[in-house]
Tab-separated table of C-alpha atoms in Angstrom:
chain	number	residue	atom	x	y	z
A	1	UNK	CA	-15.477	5.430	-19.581
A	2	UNK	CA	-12.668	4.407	-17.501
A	3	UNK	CA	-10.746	6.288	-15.583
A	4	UNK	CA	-6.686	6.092	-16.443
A	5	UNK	CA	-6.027	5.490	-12.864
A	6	UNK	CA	-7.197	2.124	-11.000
A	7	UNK	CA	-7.037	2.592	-7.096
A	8	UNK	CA	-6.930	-0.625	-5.278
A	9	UNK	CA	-6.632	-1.727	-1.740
A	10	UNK	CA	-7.516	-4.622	0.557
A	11	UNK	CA	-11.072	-5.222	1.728
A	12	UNK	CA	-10.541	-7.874	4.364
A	13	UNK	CA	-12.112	-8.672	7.841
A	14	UNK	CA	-11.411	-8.121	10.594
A	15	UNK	CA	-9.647	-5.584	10.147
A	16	UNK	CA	-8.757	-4.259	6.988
A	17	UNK	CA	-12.482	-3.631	5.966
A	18	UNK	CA	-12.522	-0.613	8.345
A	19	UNK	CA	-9.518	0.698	7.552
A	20	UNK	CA	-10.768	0.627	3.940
A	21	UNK	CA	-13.889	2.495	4.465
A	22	UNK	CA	-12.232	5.854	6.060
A	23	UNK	CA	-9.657	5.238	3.067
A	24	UNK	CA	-11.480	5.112	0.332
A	25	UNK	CA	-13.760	8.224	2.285
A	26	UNK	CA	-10.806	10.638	2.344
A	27	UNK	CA	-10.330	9.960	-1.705
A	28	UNK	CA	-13.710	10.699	-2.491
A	29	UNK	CA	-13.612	13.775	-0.270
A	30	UNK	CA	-10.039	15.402	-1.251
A	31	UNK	CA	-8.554	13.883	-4.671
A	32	UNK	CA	-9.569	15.783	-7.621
A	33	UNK	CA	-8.032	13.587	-10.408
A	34	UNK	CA	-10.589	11.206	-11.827
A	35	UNK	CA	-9.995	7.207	-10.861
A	36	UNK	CA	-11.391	4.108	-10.355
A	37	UNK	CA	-11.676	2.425	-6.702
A	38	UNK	CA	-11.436	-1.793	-6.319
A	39	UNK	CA	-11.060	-2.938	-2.889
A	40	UNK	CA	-9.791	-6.685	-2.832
A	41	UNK	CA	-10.826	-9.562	-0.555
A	42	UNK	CA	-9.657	-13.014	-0.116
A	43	UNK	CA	-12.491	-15.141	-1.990
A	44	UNK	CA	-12.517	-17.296	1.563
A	45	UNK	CA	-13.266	-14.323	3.184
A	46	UNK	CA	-15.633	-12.643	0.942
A	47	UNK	CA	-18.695	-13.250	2.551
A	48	UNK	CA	-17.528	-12.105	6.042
A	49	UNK	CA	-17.522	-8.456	5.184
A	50	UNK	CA	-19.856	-6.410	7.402
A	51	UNK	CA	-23.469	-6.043	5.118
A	52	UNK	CA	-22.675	-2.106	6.664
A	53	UNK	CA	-19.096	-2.210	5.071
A	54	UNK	CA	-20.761	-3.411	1.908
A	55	UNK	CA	-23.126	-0.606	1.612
A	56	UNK	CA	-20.215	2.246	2.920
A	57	UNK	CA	-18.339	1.453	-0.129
A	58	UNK	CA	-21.217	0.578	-2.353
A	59	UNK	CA	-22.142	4.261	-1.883
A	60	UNK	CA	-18.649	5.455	-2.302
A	61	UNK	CA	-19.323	3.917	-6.367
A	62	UNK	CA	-16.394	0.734	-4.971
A	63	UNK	CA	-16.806	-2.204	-6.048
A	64	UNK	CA	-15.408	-5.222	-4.069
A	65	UNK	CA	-13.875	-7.772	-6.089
A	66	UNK	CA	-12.618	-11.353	-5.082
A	67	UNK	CA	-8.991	-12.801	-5.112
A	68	UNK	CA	-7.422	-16.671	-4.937
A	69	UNK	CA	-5.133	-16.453	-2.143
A	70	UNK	CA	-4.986	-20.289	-1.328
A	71	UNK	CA	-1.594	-21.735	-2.014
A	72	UNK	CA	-0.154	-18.507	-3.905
A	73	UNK	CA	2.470	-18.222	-1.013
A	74	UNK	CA	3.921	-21.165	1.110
A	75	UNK	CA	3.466	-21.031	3.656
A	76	UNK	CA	0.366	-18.387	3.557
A	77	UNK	CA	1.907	-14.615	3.339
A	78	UNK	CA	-0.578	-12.580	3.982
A	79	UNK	CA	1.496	-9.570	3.142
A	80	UNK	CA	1.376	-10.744	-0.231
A	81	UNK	CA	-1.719	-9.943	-0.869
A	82	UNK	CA	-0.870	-6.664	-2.242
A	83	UNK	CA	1.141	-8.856	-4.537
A	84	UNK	CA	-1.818	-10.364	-5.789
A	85	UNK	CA	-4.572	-7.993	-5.854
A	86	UNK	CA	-1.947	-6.282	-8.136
A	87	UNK	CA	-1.907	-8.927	-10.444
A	88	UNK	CA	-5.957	-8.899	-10.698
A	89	UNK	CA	-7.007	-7.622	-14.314
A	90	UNK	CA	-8.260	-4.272	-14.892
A	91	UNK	CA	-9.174	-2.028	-17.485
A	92	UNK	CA	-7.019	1.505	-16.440
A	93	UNK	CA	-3.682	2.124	-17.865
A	94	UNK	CA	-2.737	2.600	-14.633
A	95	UNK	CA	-3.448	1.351	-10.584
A	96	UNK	CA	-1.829	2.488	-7.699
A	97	UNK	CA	-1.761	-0.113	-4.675
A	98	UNK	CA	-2.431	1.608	-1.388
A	99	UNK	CA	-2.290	0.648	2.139
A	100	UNK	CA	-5.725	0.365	3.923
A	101	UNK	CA	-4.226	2.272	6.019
A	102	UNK	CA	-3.677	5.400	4.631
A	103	UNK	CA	-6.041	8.500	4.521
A	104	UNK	CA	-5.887	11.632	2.268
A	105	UNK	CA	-5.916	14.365	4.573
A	106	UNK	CA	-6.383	17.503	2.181
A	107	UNK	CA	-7.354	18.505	-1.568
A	108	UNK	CA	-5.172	16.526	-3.668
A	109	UNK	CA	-4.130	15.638	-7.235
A	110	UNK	CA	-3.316	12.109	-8.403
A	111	UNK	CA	-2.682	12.462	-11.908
A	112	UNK	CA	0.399	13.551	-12.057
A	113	UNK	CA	1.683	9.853	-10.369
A	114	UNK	CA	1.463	7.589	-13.444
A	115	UNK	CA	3.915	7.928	-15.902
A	116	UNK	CA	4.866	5.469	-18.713
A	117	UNK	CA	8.023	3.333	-17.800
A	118	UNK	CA	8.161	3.703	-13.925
A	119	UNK	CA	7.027	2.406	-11.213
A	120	UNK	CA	6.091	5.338	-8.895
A	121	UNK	CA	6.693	4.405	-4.666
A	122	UNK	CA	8.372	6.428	-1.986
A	123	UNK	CA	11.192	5.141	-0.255
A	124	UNK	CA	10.756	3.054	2.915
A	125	UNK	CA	11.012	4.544	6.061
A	126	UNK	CA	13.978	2.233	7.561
A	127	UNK	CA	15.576	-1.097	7.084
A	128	UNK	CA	17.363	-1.694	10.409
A	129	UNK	CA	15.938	-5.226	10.185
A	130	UNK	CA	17.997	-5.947	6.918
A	131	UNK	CA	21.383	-8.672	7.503
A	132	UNK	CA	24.329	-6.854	6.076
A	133	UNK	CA	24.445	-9.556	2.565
A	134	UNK	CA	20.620	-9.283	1.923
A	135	UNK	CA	21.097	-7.485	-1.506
A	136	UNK	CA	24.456	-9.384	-2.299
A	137	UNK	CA	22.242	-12.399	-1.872
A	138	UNK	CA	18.791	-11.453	-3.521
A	139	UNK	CA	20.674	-10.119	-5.987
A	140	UNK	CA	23.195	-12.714	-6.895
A	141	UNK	CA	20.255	-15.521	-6.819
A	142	UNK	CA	18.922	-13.679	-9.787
A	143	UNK	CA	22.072	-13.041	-11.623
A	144	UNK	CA	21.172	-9.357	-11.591
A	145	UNK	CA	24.135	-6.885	-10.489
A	146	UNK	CA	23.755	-4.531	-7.612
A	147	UNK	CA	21.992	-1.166	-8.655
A	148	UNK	CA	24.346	2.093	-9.243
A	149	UNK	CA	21.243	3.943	-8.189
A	150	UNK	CA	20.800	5.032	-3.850
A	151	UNK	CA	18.624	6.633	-2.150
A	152	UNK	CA	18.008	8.345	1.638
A	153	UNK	CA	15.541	6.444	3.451
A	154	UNK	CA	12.863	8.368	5.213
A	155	UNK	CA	14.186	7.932	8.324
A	156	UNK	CA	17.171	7.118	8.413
A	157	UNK	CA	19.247	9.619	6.319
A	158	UNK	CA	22.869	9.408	7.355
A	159	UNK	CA	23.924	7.495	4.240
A	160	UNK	CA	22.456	6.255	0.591
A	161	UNK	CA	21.482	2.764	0.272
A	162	UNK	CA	20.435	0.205	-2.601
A	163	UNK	CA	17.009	1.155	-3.269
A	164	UNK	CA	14.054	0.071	-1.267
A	165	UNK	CA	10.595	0.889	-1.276
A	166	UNK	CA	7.355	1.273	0.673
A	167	UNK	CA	5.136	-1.013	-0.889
A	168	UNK	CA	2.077	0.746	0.952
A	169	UNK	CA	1.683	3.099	-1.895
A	170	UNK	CA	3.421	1.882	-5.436
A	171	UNK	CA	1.697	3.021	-8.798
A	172	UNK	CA	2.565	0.669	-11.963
A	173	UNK	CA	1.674	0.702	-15.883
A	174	UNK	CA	-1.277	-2.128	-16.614
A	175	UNK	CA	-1.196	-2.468	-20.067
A	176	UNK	CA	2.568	-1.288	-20.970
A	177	UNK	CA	4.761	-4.472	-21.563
A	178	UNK	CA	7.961	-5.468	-19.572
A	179	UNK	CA	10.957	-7.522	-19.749
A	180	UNK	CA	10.107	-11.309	-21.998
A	181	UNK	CA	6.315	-9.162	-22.852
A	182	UNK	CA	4.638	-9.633	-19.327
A	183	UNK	CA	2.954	-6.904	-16.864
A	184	UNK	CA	5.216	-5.407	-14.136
A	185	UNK	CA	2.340	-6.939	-11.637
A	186	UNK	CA	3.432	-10.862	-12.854
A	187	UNK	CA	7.127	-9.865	-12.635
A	188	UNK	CA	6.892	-8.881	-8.997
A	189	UNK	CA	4.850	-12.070	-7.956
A	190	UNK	CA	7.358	-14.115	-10.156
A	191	UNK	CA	10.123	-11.714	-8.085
A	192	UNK	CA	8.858	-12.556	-5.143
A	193	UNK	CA	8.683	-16.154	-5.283
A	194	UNK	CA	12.105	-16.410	-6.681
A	195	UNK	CA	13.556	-14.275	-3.178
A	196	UNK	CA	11.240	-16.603	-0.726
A	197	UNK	CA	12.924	-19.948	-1.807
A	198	UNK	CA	16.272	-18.254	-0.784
A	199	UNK	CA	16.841	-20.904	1.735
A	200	UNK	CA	19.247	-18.678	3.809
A	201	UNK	CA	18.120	-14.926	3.937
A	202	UNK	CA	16.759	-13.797	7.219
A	203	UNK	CA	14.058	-12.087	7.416
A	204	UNK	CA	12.337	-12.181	4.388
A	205	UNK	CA	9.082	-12.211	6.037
A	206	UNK	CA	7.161	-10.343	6.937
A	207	UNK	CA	9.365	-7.940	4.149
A	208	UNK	CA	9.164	-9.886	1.005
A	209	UNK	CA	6.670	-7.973	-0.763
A	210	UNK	CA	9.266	-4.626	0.127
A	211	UNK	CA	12.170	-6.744	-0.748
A	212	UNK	CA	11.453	-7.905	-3.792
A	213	UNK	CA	9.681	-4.510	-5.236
A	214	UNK	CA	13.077	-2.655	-6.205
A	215	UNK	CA	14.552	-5.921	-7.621
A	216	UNK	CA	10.953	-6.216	-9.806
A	217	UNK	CA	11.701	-2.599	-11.163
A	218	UNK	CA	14.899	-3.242	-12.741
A	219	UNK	CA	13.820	-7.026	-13.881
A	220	UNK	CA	10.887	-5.422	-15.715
A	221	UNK	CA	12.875	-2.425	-17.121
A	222	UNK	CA	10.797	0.227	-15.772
A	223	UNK	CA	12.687	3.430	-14.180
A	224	UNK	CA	11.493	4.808	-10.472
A	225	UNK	CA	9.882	7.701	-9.791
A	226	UNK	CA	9.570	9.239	-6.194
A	227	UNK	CA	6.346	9.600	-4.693
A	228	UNK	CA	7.388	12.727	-2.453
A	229	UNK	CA	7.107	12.284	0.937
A	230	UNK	CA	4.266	14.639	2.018
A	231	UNK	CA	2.076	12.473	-0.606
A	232	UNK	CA	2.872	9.328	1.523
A	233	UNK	CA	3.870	10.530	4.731
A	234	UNK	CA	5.007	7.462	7.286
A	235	UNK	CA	3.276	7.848	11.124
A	236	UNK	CA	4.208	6.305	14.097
A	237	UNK	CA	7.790	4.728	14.619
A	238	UNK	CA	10.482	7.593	16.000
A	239	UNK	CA	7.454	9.875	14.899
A	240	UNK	CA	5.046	9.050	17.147
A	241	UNK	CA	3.371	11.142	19.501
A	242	UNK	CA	4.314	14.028	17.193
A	243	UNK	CA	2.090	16.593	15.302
A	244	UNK	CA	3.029	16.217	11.418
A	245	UNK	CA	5.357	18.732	10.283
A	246	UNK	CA	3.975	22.328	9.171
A	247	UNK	CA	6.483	22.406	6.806
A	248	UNK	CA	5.563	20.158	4.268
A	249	UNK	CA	1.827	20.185	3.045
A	250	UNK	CA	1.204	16.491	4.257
A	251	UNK	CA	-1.331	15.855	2.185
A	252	UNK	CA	-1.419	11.787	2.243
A	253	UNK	CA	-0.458	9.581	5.731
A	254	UNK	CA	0.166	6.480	6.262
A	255	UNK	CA	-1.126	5.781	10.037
A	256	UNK	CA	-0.738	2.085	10.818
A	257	UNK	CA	-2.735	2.221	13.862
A	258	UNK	CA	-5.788	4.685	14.549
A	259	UNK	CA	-4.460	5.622	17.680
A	260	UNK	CA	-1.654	7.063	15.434
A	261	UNK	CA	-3.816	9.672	14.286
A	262	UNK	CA	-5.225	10.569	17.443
A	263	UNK	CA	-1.978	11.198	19.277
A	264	UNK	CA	-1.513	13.028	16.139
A	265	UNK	CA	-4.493	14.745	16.606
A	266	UNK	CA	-6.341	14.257	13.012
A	267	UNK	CA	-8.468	11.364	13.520
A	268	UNK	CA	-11.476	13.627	13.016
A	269	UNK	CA	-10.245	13.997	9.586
A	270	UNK	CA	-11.109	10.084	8.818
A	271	UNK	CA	-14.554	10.907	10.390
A	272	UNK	CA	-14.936	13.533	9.074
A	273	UNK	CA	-14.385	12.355	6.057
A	274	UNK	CA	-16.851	9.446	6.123
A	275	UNK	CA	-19.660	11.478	7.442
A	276	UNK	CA	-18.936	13.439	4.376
A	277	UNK	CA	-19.391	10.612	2.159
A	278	UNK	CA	-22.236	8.544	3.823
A	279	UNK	CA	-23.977	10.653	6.454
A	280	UNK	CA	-23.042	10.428	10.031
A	281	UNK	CA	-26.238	8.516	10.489
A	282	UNK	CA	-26.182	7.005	7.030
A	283	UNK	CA	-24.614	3.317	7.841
A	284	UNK	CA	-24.648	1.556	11.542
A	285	UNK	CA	-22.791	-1.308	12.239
A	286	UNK	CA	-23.204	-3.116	15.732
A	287	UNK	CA	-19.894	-5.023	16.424
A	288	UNK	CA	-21.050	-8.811	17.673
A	289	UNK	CA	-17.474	-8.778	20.011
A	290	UNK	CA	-15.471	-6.086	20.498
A	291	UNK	CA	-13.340	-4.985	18.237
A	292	UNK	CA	-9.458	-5.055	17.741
A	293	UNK	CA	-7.835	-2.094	19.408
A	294	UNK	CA	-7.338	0.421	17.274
A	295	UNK	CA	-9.646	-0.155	14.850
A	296	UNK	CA	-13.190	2.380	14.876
A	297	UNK	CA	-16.382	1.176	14.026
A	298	UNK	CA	-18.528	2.794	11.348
C-alpha cells in the first residue's frame, strides 16, 4: 500500500549521496508518520554512487530512482534539480522535497504537513541578495499582481516582505489539479523557466528555484501553509557557532555543512542515527581520494 506521503531528496555524488544517507537515517529513526523515501540522481551520474551508499539506503527500504537533467536548464542549474525530481511521477497524494542536508533530530510527526490546496514550506532565512525591483519584475513578466500576503523572514524580522520560501523543505499535492488542470510540480518548472529568460534580473542564480516557488503557489492556486520553524530549523549563517535554541523543540535542521553540526555539537545525532539503522559495522566505504571537507564517510 502506499504511503500518502512521498519523501524525496537528491542522491548525487560526490557529495550529496552522503548527505542523503544520515538523512534518510534520522527519518527512519525519529518520524512516526508512515511515508515513502525516493532519493533522485542525475541518470549521468547514476552509476557513480558508492556500491556502500547503494546498500545504506537499500537497507533503509529507499529506492534510488533516475532523472533527465541534460538540457532541462540552460545553461545547466544544478539547483534545479529539486525542480525536477519534483516533477518525477509517483504514486502518494503527497511528497515533500527535502534538502540532503537536513537531519531529523528527535521523535517526530509528518502527517500533519500535507494538506489539500497548499503548498507547505517555511519561510527563507534572508534575502539580502535580492535588487530592490526583483518582484516588480518577476512579477510583471507574468502579468501576475504583487501578493497582499507578507511574511517575517527567519532572520531577518524587522519588516514583512512579499513572500519567499526555503525550497529545502516544500511539501505539494501530487494528484490534486492546478491552474489550466496540471500538477503544482509542472507549474513551478514552467515558473521557473519563465523567471530565467528575464534577461535583466540579477541574481537569479543560484536563487531561481527560491524565486520562482512563491510565484508557482499563486499561479497554481494553491494557498501556503507554514512549516514552523523548529520543523525546519536554518544552521549556520548569523547562527553559527551557536547551540540551537532550548526554547523551541528543534526537532528538524537544516545544517548545510557537517561542520555545522559539530560546532553545534549534534553531529553524533547523524551517527547515531545511521548506526541505528545499519550497524556501526554494517556498511564500509573506503574513499579512493579524500573527500570534500565537510562531508563524513559512512
Amino acid at each position: 500500500m502506499t504511503a500518502p506521503l512521498s519523501i524525496i531528496f537528491i542522491v548525487e555524488p560526490p557529495h550529496y549521496q552522503y548527505m542523503a544517507c544520515y538523512l534518510v537515517a534520522s527519518i527512519r529513526r525519529y518520524l512516526k508518520s508512515p511515508v515513502e523515501l525516493i532519493g533522485y540522481c542525475p541518470s549521468d551520474k547514476i552509476g557513480k554512487i558508492e556500491p556502500a551508499v547503494v546498500e545504506t539506503l537499500r537497507r533503509m527500504r529507499v529506492e534510488i530512482r533516475a532523472f533527465d537533467a541534460s538540457g532541462r536548464f540552460d545553461p545547466a542549474y544544478p539547483h534545479g534539480n529539486k525542480i525536477l525530481a519534483c516533477l518525477e511521477p509517483r504514486d502518494s497524494a503527497f511528497s515533500a522535497f527535502m534538502d540532503s542536508d537536513i537531519l531529523l533530530v528527535k521523535d517526530n510527526d509528518f502527517s500533519g504537513l500535507h494538506a489539500p490546496g497548499h503548498i507547505s514550506a517555511s519561510v527563507a532565512a534572508s534575502m539580502r541578495w535580492a535588487p530592490a525591483d526583483l518582484w516588480q519584475k518577476v512579477y510583471g513578466t507574468l502579468g501576475m499582481p504583487l501578493p497582499q500576503e507578507r511574511v517575517h523572514l527567519m532572520r531577518t524580522s524587522r519588516r514583512k516582505v512579499l513572500p519567499y520560501f526555503s525550497s529545502g523543505f516544500v511539501c505539494f499535492p501530487e494528484t490534486e489539479a492546478c491552474a489550466g488542470g496540471k500538477t503544482f510540480a509542472q507549474i513551478w518548472m514552467e515558473t521557473a523557466k519563465i523567471i530565467d529568460e528575464i534577461p535583466d534580473l540579477e541574481h537569479k542564480r543560484p536563487y531561481l528555484d527560491q524565486i520562482s516557488l512563491p510565484v508557482a503557489m499563486y499561479r497554481a492556486g494553491l494557498k501556503w501553509r507554514q512549516i514552523p520553524e523548529n520543523q525546519h530549523f536554518i544552521m549556520g549563517g548569523i547562527l553559527r557557532g551557536q547551540p540551537l535554541p532550548s526554547d523551541q523543540d528543534v526537532r528538524v535542521v537544516h545544517y548545510r555543512k557537517w561542520d555545522v553540526l559539530k560546532e553545534a555539537g549534534i553531529s553524533e545525532v547523524g551517527y547515531a542515527a545511521l548506526c541505528s539503522q545499519v550497524g556501526a559495522r554494517g556498511v564500509k566505504w573506503v574513499p579512493n581520494k579524500p573527500l570534500p571537507k565537510g562531508i563524513s564517510p559512512l
